[in-house]
Amino acid sequence: MDATKPATAAWRVYQGVTTGAIDEKDLIVRFLPLVRNVVDRIKLTLPPHIDADDLYSVGVTGLLAAVRKYNPEQGNTFAGYAATRIRGAVLDELRRLDWCPRRARARARKLKESINDLEQRLGRTATEDEICEEMGVSQAEYRKWLDESRPLTFVALDSHAAGEESEGASLHEFLADDNDVTGRETLEKEELLKLLTQRMADLPDIPRKILAMYYFEKMRLAEIAEVFGLTESRICQIHSQTILGLRSYLGRARNK
């Protein structure tokens, strides 16, 4: 059975609703590829010193929790529910490890503040040149800041923003701002998605397509880079700038 397919029948057997020979171990083994998929996607954005095997072990713990708590009657696919639990377990572990350097956090915060101030004045999405001028830095220095901030724009430190049916990366999950929990909670999910959809429609062509390819079409960064004839590093920089801009926009919308 493909781990990405619904497994309602298996859970009915497991929970004793119908007869059969399936057990907890069988279910864990069946969905181990999902753990690897989630962990590998997160690991791509992390520093080299983070051990993927350690994260995999944590992810298996998340899968076990999903097996024990999943209720097929709620209508969610198990793959989606499990992906959320696995991702949440891994991100909680990363938060516990305090894995991201303070310098990277400080630079991501400075970038977000600069983009926010600039776009408030412009009333639109800021260009790279405009942000460089706003910050008083060269293009090379600005892109270096984006590179250092990359992990914080690809890995959300709050797993609860994702919908339970998401099997891969969820865009509004990655827009979660670890420094803005209270404010984020004031936005209903429907309003958040509405604002996000509106803002994405106004994005320049390339950033909008990069987000669509990565989060909705589940393309790898190398594949996206090939489509645009850019380096993978440049795709990451565009992604980081766009995510920081979207976070700023949602923050402004919340405070209106």
Coordinates of N, CA and C in Angstrom, one line a residue:
M1 N 0.8 -1.2 0.0 CA 0.0 0.0 0.0 C 0.9 1.2 0.0
D2 N 0.6 2.2 -0.9 CA 1.3 3.5 -0.9 C 1.1 4.3 0.3
A3 N 2.1 4.8 1.0 CA 2.0 5.5 2.2 C 1.2 6.8 2.0
T4 N 1.1 7.3 0.8 CA 0.4 8.6 0.6 C -1.1 8.4 0.4
K5 N -1.6 7.1 0.4 CA -3.0 6.9 0.2 C -3.7 6.8 1.5
P6 N -5.0 7.1 1.5 CA -5.8 6.9 2.7 C -5.8 5.4 3.2
A7 N -5.8 5.3 4.5 CA -5.7 3.9 5.1 C -6.9 3.6 6.1
T8 N -8.1 4.1 5.7 CA -9.2 4.0 6.6 C -9.5 2.5 7.0
A9 N -9.4 1.7 6.0 CA -9.7 0.2 6.2 C -8.8 -0.4 7.2
A10 N -7.5 0.0 7.1 CA -6.5 -0.5 8.0 C -6.7 -0.1 9.4
W11 N -7.2 1.2 9.5 CA -7.5 1.7 10.9 C -8.7 1.1 11.5
R12 N -9.6 0.7 10.7 CA -10.8 0.0 11.2 C -10.4 -1.3 11.8
V13 N -9.5 -2.0 11.1 CA -9.0 -3.3 11.6 C -8.2 -3.0 12.9
Y14 N -7.3 -2.1 12.8 CA -6.4 -1.8 13.9 C -7.2 -1.4 15.2
Q15 N -8.3 -0.6 15.0 CA -9.1 -0.2 16.2 C -10.1 -1.2 16.6
G16 N -10.2 -2.4 15.9 CA -11.1 -3.4 16.3 C -12.5 -3.3 15.8
V17 N -12.7 -2.4 14.8 CA -14.0 -2.2 14.3 C -14.3 -3.4 13.4
T18 N -13.3 -3.9 12.7 CA -13.5 -5.1 11.8 C -12.4 -6.1 12.2
T19 N -12.5 -7.3 11.7 CA -11.6 -8.3 12.0 C -10.4 -8.3 11.0
G20 N -9.2 -8.7 11.5 CA -8.1 -8.7 10.6 C -6.8 -8.9 11.5
A21 N -5.7 -8.9 10.8 CA -4.4 -9.2 11.5 C -3.5 -8.0 11.5
I22 N -3.9 -6.8 11.1 CA -3.0 -5.7 11.1 C -2.7 -5.2 12.6
D23 N -1.5 -4.8 12.9 CA -1.2 -4.3 14.2 C -0.4 -3.0 14.1
E24 N -0.1 -2.4 15.2 CA 0.6 -1.1 15.3 C 1.9 -1.1 14.5
K25 N 2.7 -2.2 14.7 CA 4.0 -2.3 14.0 C 3.8 -2.3 12.5
D26 N 2.8 -3.0 12.0 CA 2.5 -3.0 10.6 C 2.3 -1.6 10.1
L27 N 1.5 -0.9 10.8 CA 1.1 0.5 10.4 C 2.4 1.4 10.4
I28 N 3.2 1.3 11.4 CA 4.4 2.1 11.5 C 5.3 1.8 10.3
V29 N 5.5 0.5 10.0 CA 6.4 0.1 8.9 C 5.8 0.7 7.6
R30 N 4.5 0.6 7.4 CA 3.9 1.0 6.2 C 4.1 2.5 5.9
F31 N 4.2 3.3 6.9 CA 4.3 4.7 6.7 C 5.6 5.3 7.0
L32 N 6.7 4.5 7.2 CA 8.0 5.0 7.5 C 8.5 5.9 6.3
P33 N 8.2 5.5 5.0 CA 8.6 6.4 4.0 C 8.1 7.8 4.1
L34 N 7.0 8.0 4.7 CA 6.4 9.4 4.9 C 7.3 10.1 5.9
V35 N 7.8 9.4 6.9 CA 8.7 10.1 7.9 C 10.0 10.6 7.2
R36 N 10.6 9.7 6.3 CA 11.8 10.1 5.6 C 11.5 11.3 4.7
N37 N 10.3 11.3 4.0 CA 10.0 12.4 3.1 C 9.9 13.7 3.9
V38 N 9.3 13.7 5.0 CA 9.1 14.9 5.8 C 10.5 15.4 6.3
V39 N 11.2 14.5 6.9 CA 12.5 14.8 7.5 C 13.5 15.3 6.4
D40 N 13.5 14.6 5.3 CA 14.4 15.1 4.2 C 14.1 16.5 3.7
R41 N 12.9 16.8 3.6 CA 12.5 18.1 3.1 C 12.9 19.2 4.1
I42 N 12.8 18.9 5.4 CA 13.2 19.9 6.4 C 14.7 20.0 6.5
K43 N 15.4 18.8 6.4 CA 16.8 18.8 6.5 C 17.5 19.6 5.4
L44 N 16.9 19.8 4.3 CA 17.5 20.5 3.2 C 17.8 22.0 3.6
T45 N 17.1 22.5 4.5 CA 17.2 23.9 4.9 C 18.0 24.1 6.2
L46 N 18.5 23.0 6.8 CA 19.2 23.1 8.1 C 20.7 23.1 7.9
P47 N 21.4 23.6 8.9 CA 22.9 23.6 8.9 C 23.4 22.1 8.9
P48 N 24.6 21.9 8.4 CA 25.2 20.5 8.3 C 25.3 19.8 9.7
H49 N 25.4 20.6 10.8 CA 25.7 19.9 12.0 C 24.4 19.2 12.6
I50 N 23.2 19.5 12.0 CA 22.0 18.9 12.5 C 22.0 17.4 11.9
D51 N 21.9 16.4 12.8 CA 21.9 15.0 12.4 C 20.6 14.6 11.9
A52 N 20.5 14.2 10.6 CA 19.3 13.7 10.0 C 18.7 12.5 10.7
D53 N 19.6 11.6 11.1 CA 19.1 10.3 11.8 C 18.4 10.6 13.1
D54 N 18.9 11.6 13.8 CA 18.3 12.0 15.1 C 16.9 12.6 14.8
L55 N 16.8 13.4 13.7 CA 15.5 13.9 13.4 C 14.5 12.8 12.9
Y56 N 15.1 11.8 12.2 CA 14.3 10.7 11.7 C 13.7 10.0 12.9
S57 N 14.5 9.7 14.0 CA 14.0 9.1 15.2 C 12.9 9.8 15.8
V58 N 13.0 11.1 15.9 CA 12.0 12.0 16.4 C 10.7 11.9 15.5
G59 N 10.9 11.9 14.2 CA 9.8 11.8 13.3 C 9.0 10.5 13.5
V60 N 9.7 9.4 13.7 CA 9.1 8.1 14.0 C 8.2 8.2 15.2
T61 N 8.7 8.9 16.2 CA 7.9 9.1 17.4 C 6.6 9.9 17.1
G62 N 6.7 10.8 16.2 CA 5.5 11.6 15.8 C 4.6 10.7 15.0
L63 N 5.1 9.8 14.2 CA 4.3 8.8 13.5 C 3.6 7.9 14.4
L64 N 4.3 7.4 15.4 CA 3.6 6.5 16.4 C 2.5 7.3 17.1
A65 N 2.7 8.5 17.5 CA 1.6 9.3 18.1 C 0.4 9.4 17.1
A66 N 0.7 9.6 15.8 CA -0.4 9.7 14.8 C -1.2 8.4 14.7
V67 N -0.4 7.3 14.7 CA -1.1 6.0 14.6 C -2.1 5.8 15.8
R68 N -1.7 6.2 17.0 CA -2.5 6.0 18.2 C -3.6 7.0 18.3
K69 N -3.5 8.1 17.7 CA -4.5 9.2 17.9 C -5.4 9.4 16.7
Y70 N -5.1 8.9 15.5 CA -5.8 9.1 14.3 C -7.2 8.6 14.4
N71 N -8.2 9.4 14.0 CA -9.6 9.0 13.9 C -10.1 9.1 12.5
P72 N -10.2 8.0 11.7 CA -10.6 8.1 10.3 C -12.0 8.7 10.1
E73 N -12.8 8.7 11.2 CA -14.2 9.2 11.1 C -14.2 10.7 10.9
Q74 N -13.1 11.4 11.2 CA -13.0 12.8 11.1 C -12.8 13.3 9.7
G75 N -12.6 12.4 8.8 CA -12.5 12.7 7.4 C -11.2 13.1 6.8
N76 N -10.1 13.2 7.6 CA -8.8 13.5 7.1 C -8.1 12.3 6.7
T77 N -7.2 12.4 5.7 CA -6.4 11.2 5.3 C -5.4 11.0 6.4
F78 N -5.0 9.7 6.6 CA -4.0 9.5 7.6 C -2.6 10.1 7.2
A79 N -2.3 10.0 5.9 CA -1.0 10.6 5.4 C -0.9 12.1 5.8
G80 N -2.0 12.8 5.6 CA -2.0 14.2 5.9 C -1.9 14.5 7.4
Y81 N -2.7 13.7 8.2 CA -2.6 13.8 9.6 C -1.3 13.5 10.2
A82 N -0.7 12.4 9.7 CA 0.6 11.9 10.1 C 1.7 12.9 9.7
A83 N 1.6 13.4 8.5 CA 2.7 14.4 8.1 C 2.7 15.6 9.1
T84 N 1.5 16.0 9.5 CA 1.5 17.1 10.4 C 2.1 16.8 11.8
R85 N 1.8 15.6 12.3 CA 2.3 15.1 13.6 C 3.8 14.9 13.5
I86 N 4.3 14.3 12.4 CA 5.7 14.1 12.2 C 6.5 15.4 12.1
R87 N 6.0 16.3 11.3 CA 6.6 17.6 11.1 C 6.6 18.4 12.5
G88 N 5.5 18.3 13.2 CA 5.4 19.0 14.5 C 6.4 18.4 15.5
A89 N 6.6 17.1 15.5 CA 7.6 16.5 16.4 C 9.0 16.9 16.1
V90 N 9.3 17.0 14.8 CA 10.6 17.4 14.3 C 10.9 18.9 14.7
L91 N 9.9 19.7 14.4 CA 10.1 21.1 14.6 C 10.2 21.4 16.1
D92 N 9.4 20.7 16.9 CA 9.6 20.9 18.4 C 11.0 20.5 18.8
E93 N 11.5 19.5 18.3 CA 12.9 19.1 18.6 C 13.9 20.1 18.2
L94 N 13.7 20.7 17.0 CA 14.6 21.8 16.6 C 14.5 23.0 17.5
R95 N 13.3 23.3 17.9 CA 13.1 24.4 18.8 C 13.8 24.1 20.2
R96 N 13.7 22.9 20.6 CA 14.4 22.5 21.9 C 15.9 22.6 21.7
L97 N 16.4 22.3 20.6 CA 17.9 22.4 20.3 C 18.4 23.8 20.2
D98 N 17.4 24.7 19.9 CA 17.8 26.1 19.6 C 18.8 26.1 18.5
W99 N 18.5 25.5 17.4 CA 19.4 25.2 16.4 C 19.9 26.4 15.6
C100 N 19.1 27.4 15.5 CA 19.4 28.5 14.6 C 20.3 29.6 15.3
P101 N 21.4 30.0 14.7 CA 22.3 31.0 15.4 C 21.5 32.3 15.6
R102 N 21.9 33.0 16.7 CA 21.3 34.3 17.0 C 21.5 35.3 15.9
R103 N 22.7 35.2 15.3 CA 23.0 36.1 14.2 C 21.9 36.0 13.1
A104 N 21.6 34.8 12.7 CA 20.6 34.5 11.7 C 19.2 35.1 12.1
R105 N 18.9 34.8 13.3 CA 17.6 35.3 13.8 C 17.5 36.9 13.7
A106 N 18.6 37.5 14.2 CA 18.7 38.9 14.2 C 18.6 39.5 12.8
R107 N 19.3 38.9 11.9 CA 19.3 39.4 10.5 C 17.9 39.2 9.8
A108 N 17.3 38.0 10.1 CA 15.9 37.8 9.6 C 15.0 38.9 10.1
R109 N 15.1 39.2 11.4 CA 14.2 40.2 12.0 C 14.5 41.6 11.4
K110 N 15.8 41.9 11.2 CA 16.1 43.2 10.5 C 15.6 43.3 9.1
L111 N 15.7 42.2 8.4 CA 15.2 42.2 7.0 C 13.7 42.4 7.0
K112 N 13.0 41.7 7.8 CA 11.5 41.8 7.9 C 11.1 43.2 8.2
E113 N 11.8 43.8 9.2 CA 11.4 45.2 9.6 C 11.7 46.1 8.5
S114 N 12.8 46.0 7.8 CA 13.1 46.9 6.6 C 12.1 46.7 5.5
I115 N 11.8 45.5 5.2 CA 10.8 45.2 4.1 C 9.4 45.8 4.5
N116 N 9.1 45.6 5.8 CA 7.8 46.1 6.3 C 7.7 47.6 6.2
D117 N 8.7 48.3 6.7 CA 8.7 49.8 6.6 C 8.6 50.3 5.2
L118 N 9.4 49.7 4.3 CA 9.4 50.1 2.9 C 8.1 49.9 2.2
E119 N 7.5 48.7 2.4 CA 6.3 48.4 1.7 C 5.1 49.2 2.3
Q120 N 5.2 49.6 3.5 CA 4.1 50.4 4.1 C 4.1 51.7 3.3
R121 N 5.3 52.3 3.0 CA 5.4 53.6 2.3 C 5.0 53.4 0.8
L122 N 5.4 52.3 0.2 CA 5.2 52.1 -1.2 C 3.8 51.7 -1.5
G123 N 3.2 50.9 -0.6 CA 1.9 50.3 -0.8 C 1.9 49.2 -1.8
R124 N 3.0 48.6 -2.0 CA 3.2 47.4 -2.9 C 4.4 46.6 -2.5
T125 N 4.6 45.5 -3.2 CA 5.8 44.7 -3.0 C 7.1 45.4 -3.4
A126 N 8.0 45.4 -2.5 CA 9.3 46.1 -2.8 C 10.2 45.2 -3.6
T127 N 11.0 45.9 -4.5 CA 12.0 45.2 -5.3 C 13.3 45.0 -4.5
E128 N 14.1 44.2 -5.0 CA 15.4 43.9 -4.3 C 16.2 45.2 -4.2
D129 N 16.3 46.0 -5.3 CA 17.1 47.2 -5.3 C 16.5 48.2 -4.3
E130 N 15.2 48.3 -4.2 CA 14.6 49.2 -3.2 C 14.9 48.8 -1.8
I131 N 14.9 47.5 -1.5 CA 15.3 47.0 -0.2 C 16.7 47.3 0.1
C132 N 17.6 47.1 -0.8 CA 19.0 47.4 -0.6 C 19.2 48.8 -0.3
E133 N 18.5 49.7 -1.0 CA 18.7 51.1 -0.7 C 18.1 51.5 0.7
E134 N 17.0 50.9 1.0 CA 16.4 51.1 2.3 C 17.3 50.7 3.4
M135 N 18.0 49.6 3.3 CA 18.9 49.1 4.3 C 20.3 49.7 4.2
G136 N 20.6 50.3 3.1 CA 21.9 50.9 2.9 C 23.0 49.9 2.8
V137 N 22.7 48.8 2.0 CA 23.7 47.8 1.8 C 23.8 47.5 0.3
S138 N 24.9 46.8 -0.1 CA 25.0 46.4 -1.5 C 24.2 45.2 -1.8
Q139 N 24.0 44.9 -3.1 CA 23.2 43.8 -3.4 C 23.9 42.5 -2.9
A140 N 25.2 42.4 -3.0 CA 25.9 41.2 -2.5 C 25.7 41.0 -1.0
E141 N 25.8 42.1 -0.2 CA 25.6 42.0 1.2 C 24.2 41.6 1.5
Y142 N 23.2 42.2 0.8 CA 21.8 41.9 1.0 C 21.5 40.4 0.8
R143 N 22.1 39.9 -0.3 CA 21.9 38.5 -0.6 C 22.6 37.6 0.4
K144 N 23.6 38.1 1.0 CA 24.3 37.3 2.0 C 23.4 37.2 3.2
W145 N 22.7 38.3 3.6 CA 21.7 38.3 4.7 C 20.6 37.3 4.4
L146 N 20.1 37.3 3.2 CA 19.1 36.4 2.8 C 19.5 34.9 3.0
D147 N 20.8 34.7 2.6 CA 21.3 33.3 2.7 C 21.4 32.9 4.2
E148 N 21.8 33.8 5.0 CA 21.9 33.5 6.5 C 20.5 33.3 7.1
S149 N 19.5 34.0 6.5 CA 18.1 33.9 7.0 C 17.3 32.7 6.5
R150 N 17.9 32.1 5.5 CA 17.2 31.0 4.8 C 16.5 30.0 5.6
P151 N 17.2 29.4 6.6 CA 16.5 28.4 7.4 C 15.3 28.8 8.1
L152 N 15.2 30.1 8.5 CA 14.1 30.6 9.2 C 12.9 30.9 8.3
T153 N 13.1 31.0 7.0 CA 12.0 31.2 6.0 C 11.6 29.9 5.4
F154 N 12.4 28.8 5.5 CA 11.9 27.5 5.0 C 11.4 26.6 6.1
V155 N 11.8 26.8 7.3 CA 11.4 25.9 8.4 C 10.6 26.8 9.4
A156 N 9.3 26.5 9.5 CA 8.4 27.2 10.5 C 8.7 26.6 11.9
L157 N 8.8 27.4 12.9 CA 9.1 27.0 14.2 C 7.8 26.7 15.0
D158 N 6.6 26.8 14.3 CA 5.3 26.6 14.9 C 4.6 25.6 14.0
S159 N 4.5 24.4 14.3 CA 3.9 23.4 13.4 C 2.4 23.5 13.4
H160 N 1.8 24.2 14.4 CA 0.3 24.1 14.5 C -0.4 25.0 13.5
A161 N 0.3 25.7 12.7 CA -0.3 26.6 11.7 C -0.7 25.8 10.4
A162 N -0.2 24.5 10.3 CA -0.5 23.7 9.1 C -1.8 23.0 9.3
G163 N -2.5 22.9 8.1 CA -3.7 22.1 8.1 C -3.4 20.6 8.2
E164 N -4.3 19.8 8.8 CA -4.0 18.4 9.1 C -4.0 17.6 7.8
E165 N -4.5 18.1 6.7 CA -4.5 17.3 5.5 C -3.3 17.6 4.6
S166 N -2.4 18.4 5.1 CA -1.2 18.8 4.2 C -0.2 17.6 4.3
E167 N 0.1 17.1 3.2 CA 1.1 16.0 3.2 C 2.5 16.5 2.9
G168 N 2.6 17.7 2.4 CA 4.0 18.2 2.2 C 4.1 19.6 2.9
A169 N 4.8 20.5 2.3 CA 5.0 21.8 2.9 C 3.8 22.6 2.8
S170 N 3.4 23.3 3.8 CA 2.2 24.1 3.8 C 2.6 25.6 3.8
L171 N 2.2 26.4 2.9 CA 2.6 27.8 2.8 C 2.3 28.6 4.0
H172 N 1.1 28.5 4.5 CA 0.8 29.3 5.7 C 1.5 28.8 6.9
E173 N 2.0 27.5 6.9 CA 2.8 27.0 8.0 C 4.2 27.8 8.0
F174 N 4.7 28.0 6.8 CA 6.0 28.6 6.7 C 5.9 30.1 6.9
L175 N 4.7 30.7 6.9 CA 4.6 32.1 7.2 C 4.4 32.4 8.7
A176 N 4.4 31.3 9.5 CA 4.3 31.5 10.9 C 5.5 32.2 11.4
D177 N 5.2 33.2 12.2 CA 6.3 34.1 12.8 C 6.5 33.7 14.2
D178 N 7.7 33.2 14.6 CA 7.9 32.7 15.9 C 7.8 33.8 17.0
N179 N 8.0 35.0 16.5 CA 8.0 36.2 17.5 C 6.6 36.8 17.5
D180 N 5.6 36.2 16.9 CA 4.3 36.9 16.8 C 3.2 36.0 17.0
V181 N 3.3 35.1 18.0 CA 2.3 34.1 18.3 C 0.9 34.7 18.6
T182 N 0.9 35.7 19.5 CA -0.4 36.2 20.0 C -1.1 36.9 18.8
G183 N -0.3 37.7 18.0 CA -1.0 38.3 16.9 C -1.5 37.4 15.9
R184 N -0.7 36.3 15.6 CA -1.2 35.3 14.6 C -2.4 34.6 15.0
E185 N -2.6 34.4 16.3 CA -3.8 33.7 16.8 C -5.0 34.6 16.7
T186 N -4.9 35.9 16.4 CA -6.1 36.7 16.3 C -6.7 36.6 14.9
L187 N -5.9 36.0 14.0 CA -6.4 35.9 12.6 C -7.0 34.5 12.4
E188 N -8.3 34.5 12.0 CA -8.9 33.2 11.7 C -8.3 32.6 10.5
K189 N -8.3 31.3 10.4 CA -7.6 30.6 9.3 C -8.2 31.1 8.0
E190 N -9.5 31.2 7.9 CA -10.1 31.6 6.6 C -9.6 33.0 6.2
E191 N -9.5 33.9 7.2 CA -9.0 35.3 6.9 C -7.6 35.3 6.5
L192 N -6.8 34.5 7.1 CA -5.4 34.3 6.8 C -5.2 33.9 5.4
L193 N -5.9 32.8 5.0 CA -5.8 32.3 3.6 C -6.3 33.3 2.6
K194 N -7.4 34.1 3.0 CA -7.9 35.1 2.0 C -6.8 36.2 1.8
L195 N -6.2 36.7 2.9 CA -5.2 37.7 2.7 C -4.0 37.2 2.0
L196 N -3.6 35.9 2.2 CA -2.5 35.3 1.6 C -2.7 35.2 0.1
T197 N -3.9 34.7 -0.3 CA -4.3 34.6 -1.7 C -4.3 35.9 -2.4
Q198 N -4.8 37.0 -1.8 CA -4.8 38.3 -2.4 C -3.4 38.8 -2.6
R199 N -2.6 38.6 -1.6 CA -1.2 39.2 -1.7 C -0.4 38.4 -2.7
M200 N -0.6 37.1 -2.8 CA 0.2 36.3 -3.8 C -0.2 36.7 -5.2
A201 N -1.4 37.1 -5.4 CA -1.9 37.5 -6.7 C -1.2 38.8 -7.2
D202 N -0.7 39.6 -6.2 CA 0.0 40.9 -6.5 C 1.5 40.7 -6.6
L203 N 2.0 39.5 -6.3 CA 3.5 39.4 -6.3 C 4.0 39.4 -7.8
P204 N 5.2 39.8 -8.0 CA 5.8 39.7 -9.3 C 5.8 38.3 -9.8
D205 N 5.9 38.1 -11.1 CA 5.7 36.8 -11.7 C 6.6 35.7 -11.1
I206 N 7.9 36.0 -11.1 CA 8.9 34.9 -10.7 C 8.7 34.5 -9.2
P207 N 8.6 35.4 -8.2 CA 8.3 35.0 -6.9 C 7.0 34.2 -6.7
R208 N 6.0 34.7 -7.4 CA 4.7 34.0 -7.3 C 4.8 32.5 -7.8
K209 N 5.5 32.4 -8.9 CA 5.6 31.0 -9.5 C 6.5 30.1 -8.6
I210 N 7.6 30.7 -8.0 CA 8.4 29.9 -7.2 C 7.7 29.4 -6.0
L211 N 6.8 30.2 -5.4 CA 6.0 29.7 -4.2 C 5.0 28.6 -4.7
A212 N 4.4 28.9 -5.8 CA 3.5 27.9 -6.3 C 4.2 26.5 -6.6
M213 N 5.3 26.6 -7.2 CA 6.0 25.4 -7.6 C 6.5 24.6 -6.3
Y214 N 7.0 25.4 -5.4 CA 7.6 24.7 -4.2 C 6.5 24.2 -3.2
Y215 N 5.5 25.0 -2.9 CA 4.5 24.7 -1.9 C 3.3 23.9 -2.4
F216 N 2.9 24.2 -3.6 CA 1.7 23.5 -4.2 C 2.0 22.4 -5.1
E217 N 3.0 22.6 -6.0 CA 3.4 21.5 -6.9 C 4.5 20.6 -6.4
K218 N 5.0 20.9 -5.2 CA 6.0 20.1 -4.5 C 7.2 19.8 -5.3
M219 N 7.6 20.8 -6.1 CA 8.9 20.7 -6.8 C 10.1 20.9 -5.9
R220 N 11.2 20.3 -6.2 CA 12.4 20.5 -5.5 C 13.1 21.8 -6.0
L221 N 13.9 22.4 -5.1 CA 14.5 23.7 -5.4 C 15.4 23.6 -6.7
A222 N 16.1 22.4 -6.9 CA 16.9 22.3 -8.1 C 16.1 22.3 -9.3
E223 N 14.9 21.7 -9.2 CA 14.0 21.6 -10.4 C 13.5 23.0 -10.7
I224 N 13.1 23.8 -9.7 CA 12.7 25.2 -9.9 C 13.8 26.0 -10.5
A225 N 15.0 25.8 -10.0 CA 16.1 26.6 -10.6 C 16.3 26.3 -12.1
E226 N 16.1 25.1 -12.4 CA 16.3 24.7 -13.9 C 15.2 25.4 -14.7
V227 N 14.0 25.5 -14.2 CA 12.9 26.1 -14.9 C 13.2 27.5 -15.3
F228 N 13.8 28.2 -14.3 CA 14.0 29.7 -14.5 C 15.4 30.0 -15.0
G229 N 16.3 29.0 -15.1 CA 17.6 29.2 -15.6 C 18.5 30.0 -14.5
L230 N 18.1 29.8 -13.3 CA 18.9 30.4 -12.2 C 19.5 29.4 -11.3
T231 N 20.4 29.8 -10.4 CA 21.0 28.9 -9.5 C 20.1 28.6 -8.4
E232 N 20.3 27.4 -7.8 CA 19.4 27.0 -6.6 C 19.5 28.1 -5.5
S233 N 20.8 28.6 -5.3 CA 21.0 29.6 -4.3 C 20.1 30.9 -4.6
R234 N 20.1 31.3 -5.8 CA 19.3 32.5 -6.2 C 17.8 32.2 -5.9
I235 N 17.3 31.0 -6.2 CA 15.9 30.7 -6.0 C 15.6 30.8 -4.5
C236 N 16.6 30.3 -3.7 CA 16.4 30.4 -2.2 C 16.3 31.8 -1.7
Q237 N 17.2 32.7 -2.3 CA 17.2 34.1 -1.9 C 15.8 34.8 -2.3
I238 N 15.3 34.5 -3.5 CA 14.0 35.0 -3.9 C 12.9 34.5 -3.0
H239 N 13.0 33.3 -2.6 CA 12.0 32.7 -1.7 C 12.1 33.4 -0.4
S240 N 13.2 33.5 0.2 CA 13.4 34.1 1.5 C 12.8 35.6 1.5
Q241 N 13.2 36.4 0.5 CA 12.7 37.7 0.4 C 11.2 37.8 0.3
T242 N 10.6 36.8 -0.5 CA 9.2 36.8 -0.6 C 8.4 36.4 0.6
I243 N 9.0 35.4 1.3 CA 8.3 34.9 2.6 C 8.4 36.0 3.6
L244 N 9.5 36.7 3.8 CA 9.6 37.8 4.7 C 8.7 38.9 4.4
G245 N 8.5 39.2 3.1 CA 7.5 40.2 2.7 C 6.1 39.8 3.0
L246 N 5.8 38.6 2.8 CA 4.4 38.1 3.1 C 4.2 38.1 4.6
R247 N 5.2 37.8 5.4 CA 5.0 37.8 6.8 C 4.7 39.3 7.3
S248 N 5.5 40.2 6.7 CA 5.3 41.6 7.0 C 3.9 42.1 6.6
Y249 N 3.4 41.7 5.5 CA 2.1 42.0 5.0 C 1.0 41.5 5.9
L250 N 1.1 40.3 6.3 CA 0.1 39.7 7.2 C 0.2 40.4 8.6
G251 N 1.4 40.8 9.0 CA 1.5 41.5 10.3 C 0.8 42.8 10.2
R252 N 0.9 43.5 9.1 CA 0.3 44.8 8.9 C -1.2 44.7 8.9
A253 N -1.7 43.6 8.2 CA -3.1 43.4 8.0 C -3.7 43.1 9.4
R254 N -3.0 42.4 10.2 CA -3.5 42.1 11.6 C -3.6 43.3 12.4
N255 N -2.8 44.3 12.3 CA -2.7 45.4 13.1 C -3.7 46.6 12.7
K256 N -4.3 46.4 11.5 CA -5.3 47.4 11.1 C -6.5 47.5 12.0

